[in-house]
mmCIF file of C-alpha atoms in Angstrom:
data_model
loop_
_atom_site.group_PDB
_atom_site.id
_atom_site.type_symbol
_atom_site.label_atom_id
_atom_site.label_comp_id
_atom_site.label_asym_id
_atom_site.label_seq_id
_atom_site.Cartn_x
_atom_site.Cartn_y
_atom_site.Cartn_z
ATOM 1 C CA MET Z 4 28.948 28.331 -3.680
ATOM 2 C CA SER Z 5 31.982 27.920 -1.445
ATOM 3 C CA LYS Z 6 30.108 29.783 1.308
ATOM 4 C CA ILE Z 7 27.778 26.804 1.767
ATOM 5 C CA ILE Z 8 29.289 23.599 3.083
ATOM 6 C CA ILE Z 9 27.772 20.561 4.756
ATOM 7 C CA PRO Z 10 28.433 20.767 8.516
ATOM 8 C CA GLU Z 11 30.262 17.696 9.751
ATOM 9 C CA GLU Z 12 27.667 16.942 12.423
ATOM 10 C CA ILE Z 13 24.931 16.436 9.814
ATOM 11 C CA ARG Z 14 27.025 15.100 6.928
ATOM 12 C CA SER Z 15 25.695 11.595 7.609
ATOM 13 C CA GLU Z 16 22.181 12.895 6.945
ATOM 14 C CA PHE Z 17 22.979 13.438 3.272
ATOM 15 C CA ARG Z 18 23.125 10.494 0.903
ATOM 16 C CA LEU Z 19 23.470 9.746 -2.784
ATOM 17 C CA ASP Z 20 22.003 6.766 -4.582
ATOM 18 C CA LYS Z 21 23.884 4.863 -7.263
ATOM 19 C CA GLU Z 22 22.558 7.217 -9.932
ATOM 20 C CA GLY Z 23 23.834 10.263 -8.095
ATOM 21 C CA LYS Z 24 20.440 11.479 -6.892
ATOM 22 C CA ALA Z 25 20.741 13.234 -3.538
ATOM 23 C CA PHE Z 26 18.541 12.996 -0.443
ATOM 24 C CA LEU Z 27 18.578 15.061 2.764
ATOM 25 C CA SER Z 28 17.023 14.400 6.139
ATOM 26 C CA ILE Z 29 14.437 16.840 7.461
ATOM 27 C CA ARG Z 30 16.885 17.988 10.132
ATOM 28 C CA ALA Z 31 19.624 18.609 7.582
ATOM 29 C CA SER Z 32 17.241 20.535 5.339
ATOM 30 C CA ALA Z 33 16.116 22.730 8.217
ATOM 31 C CA ARG Z 34 19.720 23.330 9.278
ATOM 32 C CA LEU Z 35 20.713 24.480 5.788
ATOM 33 C CA LEU Z 36 17.797 26.914 5.612
ATOM 34 C CA ASN Z 37 18.069 28.091 9.241
ATOM 35 C CA ILE Z 38 14.502 27.087 10.068
ATOM 36 C CA ASP Z 39 12.910 24.919 12.752
ATOM 37 C CA ASP Z 40 12.793 21.272 11.686
ATOM 38 C CA SER Z 41 9.542 20.794 13.632
ATOM 39 C CA GLY Z 42 7.966 23.339 11.291
ATOM 40 C CA LEU Z 43 8.936 21.224 8.299
ATOM 41 C CA VAL Z 44 7.540 18.146 10.003
ATOM 42 C CA ARG Z 45 4.209 19.908 10.543
ATOM 43 C CA HIS Z 46 4.136 20.887 6.875
ATOM 44 C CA PHE Z 47 4.665 17.304 5.753
ATOM 45 C CA GLN Z 48 2.228 15.791 8.258
ATOM 46 C CA SER Z 49 -0.522 18.089 7.001
ATOM 47 C CA ALA Z 50 -0.095 16.898 3.424
ATOM 48 C CA GLU Z 51 -2.847 14.287 3.479
ATOM 49 C CA LYS Z 52 -5.717 16.128 5.150
ATOM 50 C CA ASN Z 53 -4.923 19.848 5.131
ATOM 51 C CA PRO Z 54 -1.926 20.630 2.900
ATOM 52 C CA THR Z 55 -0.168 23.950 3.355
ATOM 53 C CA ASN Z 56 0.965 26.103 0.452
ATOM 54 C CA LEU Z 57 4.363 24.415 0.587
ATOM 55 C CA THR Z 58 3.080 20.845 0.685
ATOM 56 C CA GLN Z 59 0.480 21.595 -1.988
ATOM 57 C CA LYS Z 60 3.259 22.866 -4.234
ATOM 58 C CA LEU Z 61 5.336 19.738 -3.598
ATOM 59 C CA ILE Z 62 2.375 17.440 -4.224
ATOM 60 C CA GLU Z 63 1.618 19.192 -7.505
ATOM 61 C CA LYS Z 64 5.232 18.578 -8.512
ATOM 62 C CA GLY Z 65 4.654 14.859 -7.965
ATOM 63 C CA PHE Z 66 6.480 14.364 -4.654
ATOM 64 C CA GLN Z 67 5.279 11.839 -2.065
ATOM 65 C CA VAL Z 68 5.566 14.202 0.880
ATOM 66 C CA LEU Z 69 4.586 11.634 3.507
ATOM 67 C CA THR Z 70 7.681 9.566 2.664
ATOM 68 C CA PHE Z 71 10.151 12.354 3.400
ATOM 69 C CA SER Z 72 10.565 11.441 7.075
ATOM 70 C CA LEU Z 73 11.636 7.893 6.176
ATOM 71 C CA ASP Z 74 13.294 8.167 2.771
ATOM 72 C CA GLY Z 75 14.686 11.674 3.030
ATOM 73 C CA ILE Z 76 13.888 14.768 0.993
ATOM 74 C CA PRO Z 77 14.921 14.461 -2.680
ATOM 75 C CA ASP Z 78 17.295 17.148 -3.881
ATOM 76 C CA VAL Z 79 14.758 18.538 -6.351
ATOM 77 C CA ALA Z 80 12.142 18.791 -3.595
ATOM 78 C CA PHE Z 81 14.655 20.543 -1.341
ATOM 79 C CA ALA Z 82 15.169 23.147 -4.058
ATOM 80 C CA GLU Z 83 11.415 23.839 -3.945
ATOM 81 C CA ILE Z 84 11.533 24.103 -0.147
ATOM 82 C CA ALA Z 85 14.497 26.484 -0.329
ATOM 83 C CA GLU Z 86 12.603 28.679 -2.788
ATOM 84 C CA TYR Z 87 9.576 28.709 -0.484
ATOM 85 C CA TYR Z 88 11.566 29.844 2.565
ATOM 86 C CA ALA Z 89 13.501 32.325 0.452
ATOM 87 C CA MET Z 90 10.518 33.989 -1.205
ATOM 88 C CA ASP Z 91 7.073 32.676 -0.241
ATOM 89 C CA ALA Z 92 7.062 31.975 3.506
ATOM 90 C CA GLY Z 93 6.318 35.545 4.543
ATOM 91 C CA LYS Z 94 7.718 36.340 7.975
ATOM 92 C CA ARG Z 95 9.229 32.857 8.117
ATOM 93 C CA CYS Z 96 11.590 33.604 5.223
ATOM 94 C CA THR Z 97 15.243 33.491 6.284
ATOM 95 C CA GLN Z 98 18.369 35.121 4.944
ATOM 96 C CA GLN Z 99 20.069 31.735 4.953
ATOM 97 C CA ALA Z 100 17.321 30.314 2.742
ATOM 98 C CA LYS Z 101 17.717 33.225 0.340
ATOM 99 C CA MET Z 102 21.459 32.652 0.130
ATOM 100 C CA VAL Z 103 21.005 28.910 -0.393
ATOM 101 C CA TYR Z 104 18.348 29.452 -3.033
ATOM 102 C CA LYS Z 105 20.486 31.924 -4.984
ATOM 103 C CA ALA Z 106 23.503 29.641 -4.838
ATOM 104 C CA PHE Z 107 21.564 26.564 -5.929
ATOM 105 C CA ALA Z 108 19.873 28.471 -8.736
ATOM 106 C CA ALA Z 109 23.246 28.586 -10.443
ATOM 107 C CA ILE Z 110 24.649 25.119 -9.763
ATOM 108 C CA GLY Z 111 21.810 22.931 -8.475
ATOM 109 C CA VAL Z 112 21.319 21.015 -5.230
ATOM 110 C CA ARG Z 113 22.351 17.664 -6.654
ATOM 111 C CA THR Z 114 25.616 18.930 -8.087
ATOM 112 C CA TRP Z 115 26.472 20.622 -4.797
ATOM 113 C CA ILE Z 116 25.810 17.523 -2.683
ATOM 114 C CA GLN Z 117 27.702 15.334 -5.154
ATOM 115 C CA SER Z 118 30.655 17.686 -4.827
ATOM 116 C CA GLU Z 119 30.453 17.811 -1.033
ATOM 117 C CA LEU Z 120 30.266 14.011 -0.754
ATOM 118 C CA HIS Z 121 32.986 13.505 -3.389
ATOM 119 C CA TRP Z 122 30.739 11.409 -5.606
ATOM 120 C CA GLN Z 123 32.063 10.133 -8.916
ATOM 121 C CA GLN Z 124 30.128 8.803 -11.868
ATOM 122 C CA PRO Z 125 30.398 4.988 -11.907
ATOM 123 C CA GLN Z 126 32.509 3.692 -14.744
ATOM 124 C CA VAL Z 127 30.663 1.592 -17.294
ATOM 125 C CA GLN Z 128 32.468 -1.657 -17.999
ATOM 126 C CA HIS Z 129 32.611 -2.486 -21.697
ATOM 127 C CA LEU Z 130 32.861 -6.193 -22.500
ATOM 128 C CA THR Z 131 34.889 -7.613 -25.321
ATOM 129 C CA PRO Z 132 32.969 -9.798 -27.810
ATOM 130 C CA SER Z 133 34.372 -12.948 -26.201
ATOM 131 C CA GLN Z 134 33.425 -11.746 -22.715
ATOM 132 C CA ALA Z 135 29.909 -10.889 -23.884
ATOM 133 C CA LEU Z 136 29.570 -14.335 -25.473
ATOM 134 C CA LEU Z 137 30.782 -16.036 -22.301
ATOM 135 C CA GLN Z 138 28.341 -14.000 -20.219
ATOM 136 C CA SER Z 139 25.457 -15.013 -22.509
ATOM 137 C CA VAL Z 140 26.430 -18.677 -22.315
ATOM 138 C CA MET Z 141 26.568 -18.532 -18.519
ATOM 139 C CA MET Z 142 23.130 -16.937 -18.421
ATOM 140 C CA LEU Z 143 21.722 -19.678 -20.653
ATOM 141 C CA VAL Z 144 23.271 -22.362 -18.453
ATOM 142 C CA GLU Z 145 21.726 -20.742 -15.384
ATOM 143 C CA ILE Z 146 18.314 -20.572 -17.061
ATOM 144 C CA GLU Z 147 18.558 -24.216 -18.124
ATOM 145 C CA HIS Z 148 19.489 -25.201 -14.573
ATOM 146 C CA LYS Z 149 16.468 -23.380 -13.158
ATOM 147 C CA LEU Z 150 14.178 -24.984 -15.736
ATOM 148 C CA ALA Z 151 15.501 -28.427 -14.822
ATOM 149 C CA ILE Z 152 14.766 -27.778 -11.147
ATOM 150 C CA GLN Z 153 11.297 -26.560 -12.069
ATOM 151 C CA ASP Z 154 10.660 -29.710 -14.120
ATOM 152 C CA GLN Z 155 11.705 -31.873 -11.177
ATOM 153 C CA ARG Z 156 9.327 -30.037 -8.877
ATOM 154 C CA LEU Z 157 6.478 -30.451 -11.355
ATOM 155 C CA MET Z 158 7.196 -34.169 -11.615
ATOM 156 C CA VAL Z 159 7.069 -34.501 -7.825
ATOM 157 C CA ILE Z 160 3.790 -32.577 -7.662
ATOM 158 C CA GLU Z 161 2.294 -34.686 -10.436
ATOM 159 C CA ALA Z 162 3.364 -37.899 -8.692
ATOM 160 C CA GLU Z 163 1.853 -36.724 -5.401
ATOM 161 C CA LYS Z 164 -1.355 -35.789 -7.195
ATOM 162 C CA GLN Z 165 -1.547 -39.208 -8.842
ATOM 163 C CA GLN Z 166 -0.926 -40.949 -5.525
ATOM 164 C CA ALA Z 167 -3.609 -38.884 -3.802
ATOM 165 C CA THR Z 168 -6.086 -39.719 -6.578
ATOM 166 C CA GLU Z 169 -5.382 -43.429 -6.255
ATOM 167 C CA GLU Z 170 -5.731 -43.320 -2.478
ATOM 168 C CA LEU Z 171 -9.005 -41.443 -2.799
ATOM 169 C CA THR Z 172 -10.466 -44.093 -5.108
ATOM 170 C CA ARG Z 173 -9.562 -46.788 -2.574
ATOM 171 C CA LEU Z 174 -11.327 -45.053 0.290
ATOM 172 C CA PRO Z 175 -14.664 -46.540 1.327
ATOM 173 C CA LEU Z 176 -17.319 -43.962 0.482
ATOM 174 C CA SER Z 177 -20.597 -43.571 2.311
ATOM 175 C CA SER Z 178 -23.678 -44.956 0.608
ATOM 176 C CA ASP Z 179 -25.944 -42.720 2.652
ATOM 177 C CA LEU Z 180 -27.416 -39.566 1.223
ATOM 178 C CA ALA Z 181 -25.632 -36.460 2.432
ATOM 179 C CA PRO Z 182 -27.793 -34.326 4.700
ATOM 180 C CA SER Z 183 -29.253 -31.289 3.007
ATOM 181 C CA ILE Z 184 -28.227 -27.799 4.034
ATOM 182 C CA PRO Z 185 -30.839 -26.261 6.338
ATOM 183 C CA LEU Z 186 -32.438 -22.961 5.381
ATOM 184 C CA ARG Z 187 -30.428 -21.112 7.993
ATOM 185 C CA GLY Z 188 -27.208 -22.401 6.459
ATOM 186 C CA LYS Z 189 -28.347 -21.548 2.923
ATOM 187 C CA ILE Z 190 -29.154 -17.984 3.919
ATOM 188 C CA ASN Z 191 -25.801 -17.630 5.656
ATOM 189 C CA MET Z 192 -24.047 -18.923 2.530
ATOM 190 C CA ILE Z 193 -25.831 -16.379 0.329
ATOM 191 C CA VAL Z 194 -24.904 -13.509 2.657
ATOM 192 C CA ARG Z 195 -21.295 -14.675 3.012
ATOM 193 C CA ASN Z 196 -20.806 -15.102 -0.747
ATOM 194 C CA LYS Z 197 -22.286 -11.668 -1.442
ATOM 195 C CA ALA Z 198 -20.092 -10.037 1.206
ATOM 196 C CA GLN Z 199 -16.902 -11.662 -0.078
ATOM 197 C CA ARG Z 200 -17.706 -11.040 -3.737
ATOM 198 C CA ASP Z 201 -18.668 -7.372 -3.443
ATOM 199 C CA LEU Z 202 -16.613 -6.464 -0.342
ATOM 200 C CA ILE Z 203 -19.700 -5.483 1.651
ATOM 201 C CA SER Z 204 -19.931 -5.883 5.412
ATOM 202 C CA TYR Z 205 -22.077 -8.694 6.769
ATOM 203 C CA ASN Z 206 -23.989 -6.300 9.021
ATOM 204 C CA ALA Z 207 -24.979 -4.150 6.053
ATOM 205 C CA LEU Z 208 -26.333 -7.164 4.168
ATOM 206 C CA TRP Z 209 -28.302 -8.499 7.133
ATOM 207 C CA SER Z 210 -29.770 -5.048 7.725
ATOM 208 C CA LYS Z 211 -30.827 -4.956 4.089
ATOM 209 C CA LEU Z 212 -32.594 -8.316 4.418
ATOM 210 C CA TYR Z 213 -34.365 -7.284 7.623
ATOM 211 C CA GLN Z 214 -35.457 -4.071 5.935
ATOM 212 C CA GLN Z 215 -36.829 -6.020 2.984
ATOM 213 C CA MET Z 216 -38.798 -8.254 5.367
ATOM 214 C CA TYR Z 217 -40.270 -5.175 6.989
ATOM 215 C CA TYR Z 218 -41.361 -3.563 3.714
ATOM 216 C CA ARG Z 219 -42.567 -6.759 2.052
ATOM 217 C CA LEU Z 220 -44.119 -8.574 4.995
ATOM 218 C CA SER Z 221 -44.628 -5.859 7.626
ATOM 219 C CA TYR Z 222 -42.373 -8.022 9.775
ATOM 220 C CA ASP Z 223 -40.091 -5.977 12.056
ATOM 221 C CA VAL Z 224 -37.590 -8.483 13.377
ATOM 222 C CA LYS Z 225 -35.557 -5.884 15.269
ATOM 223 C CA ALA Z 226 -38.597 -4.689 17.193
ATOM 224 C CA ARG Z 227 -39.471 -8.279 18.047
ATOM 225 C CA CYS Z 228 -35.906 -8.897 19.227
ATOM 226 C CA ARG Z 229 -36.032 -5.872 21.506
ATOM 227 C CA HIS Z 230 -39.149 -7.326 23.091
ATOM 228 C CA SER Z 231 -37.974 -10.953 23.307
ATOM 229 C CA GLY Z 232 -34.244 -10.456 23.847
ATOM 230 C CA MET Z 233 -33.504 -13.016 21.131
ATOM 231 C CA LYS Z 234 -31.053 -12.728 18.266
ATOM 232 C CA PRO Z 235 -32.583 -11.870 14.864
ATOM 233 C CA LEU Z 236 -32.101 -15.267 13.214
ATOM 234 C CA ASP Z 237 -33.367 -17.075 16.293
ATOM 235 C CA GLN Z 238 -36.418 -14.824 16.305
ATOM 236 C CA ILE Z 239 -37.039 -15.440 12.593
ATOM 237 C CA GLU Z 240 -36.735 -19.177 13.133
ATOM 238 C CA LYS Z 241 -39.145 -19.040 16.083
ATOM 239 C CA ASP Z 242 -41.649 -17.103 13.978
ATOM 240 C CA LYS Z 243 -41.268 -19.619 11.116
ATOM 241 C CA MET Z 244 -40.155 -16.900 8.693
ATOM 242 C CA PHE Z 245 -37.058 -18.634 7.314
ATOM 243 C CA ASP Z 246 -38.771 -19.563 4.035
ATOM 244 C CA ALA Z 247 -39.630 -15.923 3.398
ATOM 245 C CA LEU Z 248 -36.138 -14.748 4.355
ATOM 246 C CA TYR Z 249 -34.555 -17.351 2.075
ATOM 247 C CA ALA Z 250 -36.708 -16.236 -0.854
ATOM 248 C CA ILE Z 251 -35.844 -12.579 -0.254
ATOM 249 C CA ALA Z 252 -32.119 -13.323 0.074
ATOM 250 C CA SER Z 253 -32.205 -15.366 -3.135
ATOM 251 C CA GLU Z 254 -33.776 -12.462 -4.996
ATOM 252 C CA VAL Z 255 -31.934 -9.520 -3.468
ATOM 253 C CA LEU Z 256 -28.416 -10.859 -2.896
ATOM 254 C CA THR Z 257 -27.777 -13.124 -5.882
#
């Protein structure tokens, strides 16, 4: 294992998280295996639409290959890549990859990187009973403080709500009847509600309604629009077909 060391110029491209898990950049991985890093990039970029044998193997192992360029290559994934370029890459296999793979087969990638980066297992701090009790009390005090703040906020909201209600009752309200929604507005409301509820595009719903008008009434609004240059709803309104469209929308889209 002493034959493989992290070159100083790429040492910064290796990292360990707090649990000791190791990650390598694509460039560092390629350097260790003596391969072209652009080749690795092409492998990873193909993962979504046309995975190669390597990326398919990594995906089957549960790795999120598309994240490697940002988050780094996990040590366990690098071991799979080393095996591929040592044994399965055909003419792209390298002697360096074979040496790395054999060395890591004995000790493991993570252990090697931990050793190279001088990582030490974090010491677990054991609390005495009195320290544990004090910590619990402090946590309870913090929780109580947060609850008190929350209660104050709720009281403010409730007061604002009460004030708004009182102000609303003092407002002079109209004695006139509210105007009714015209048919055009009702149809638009039905289409909009259907689109938002079922995540369907507006165009698809309007096309469905126009198609229903054609089959039920032999009314081809699109053909009429091509002749008149009008928009579909304007054409339907001109032809006094809103009642029929409203009835169809009420049946088909609700």
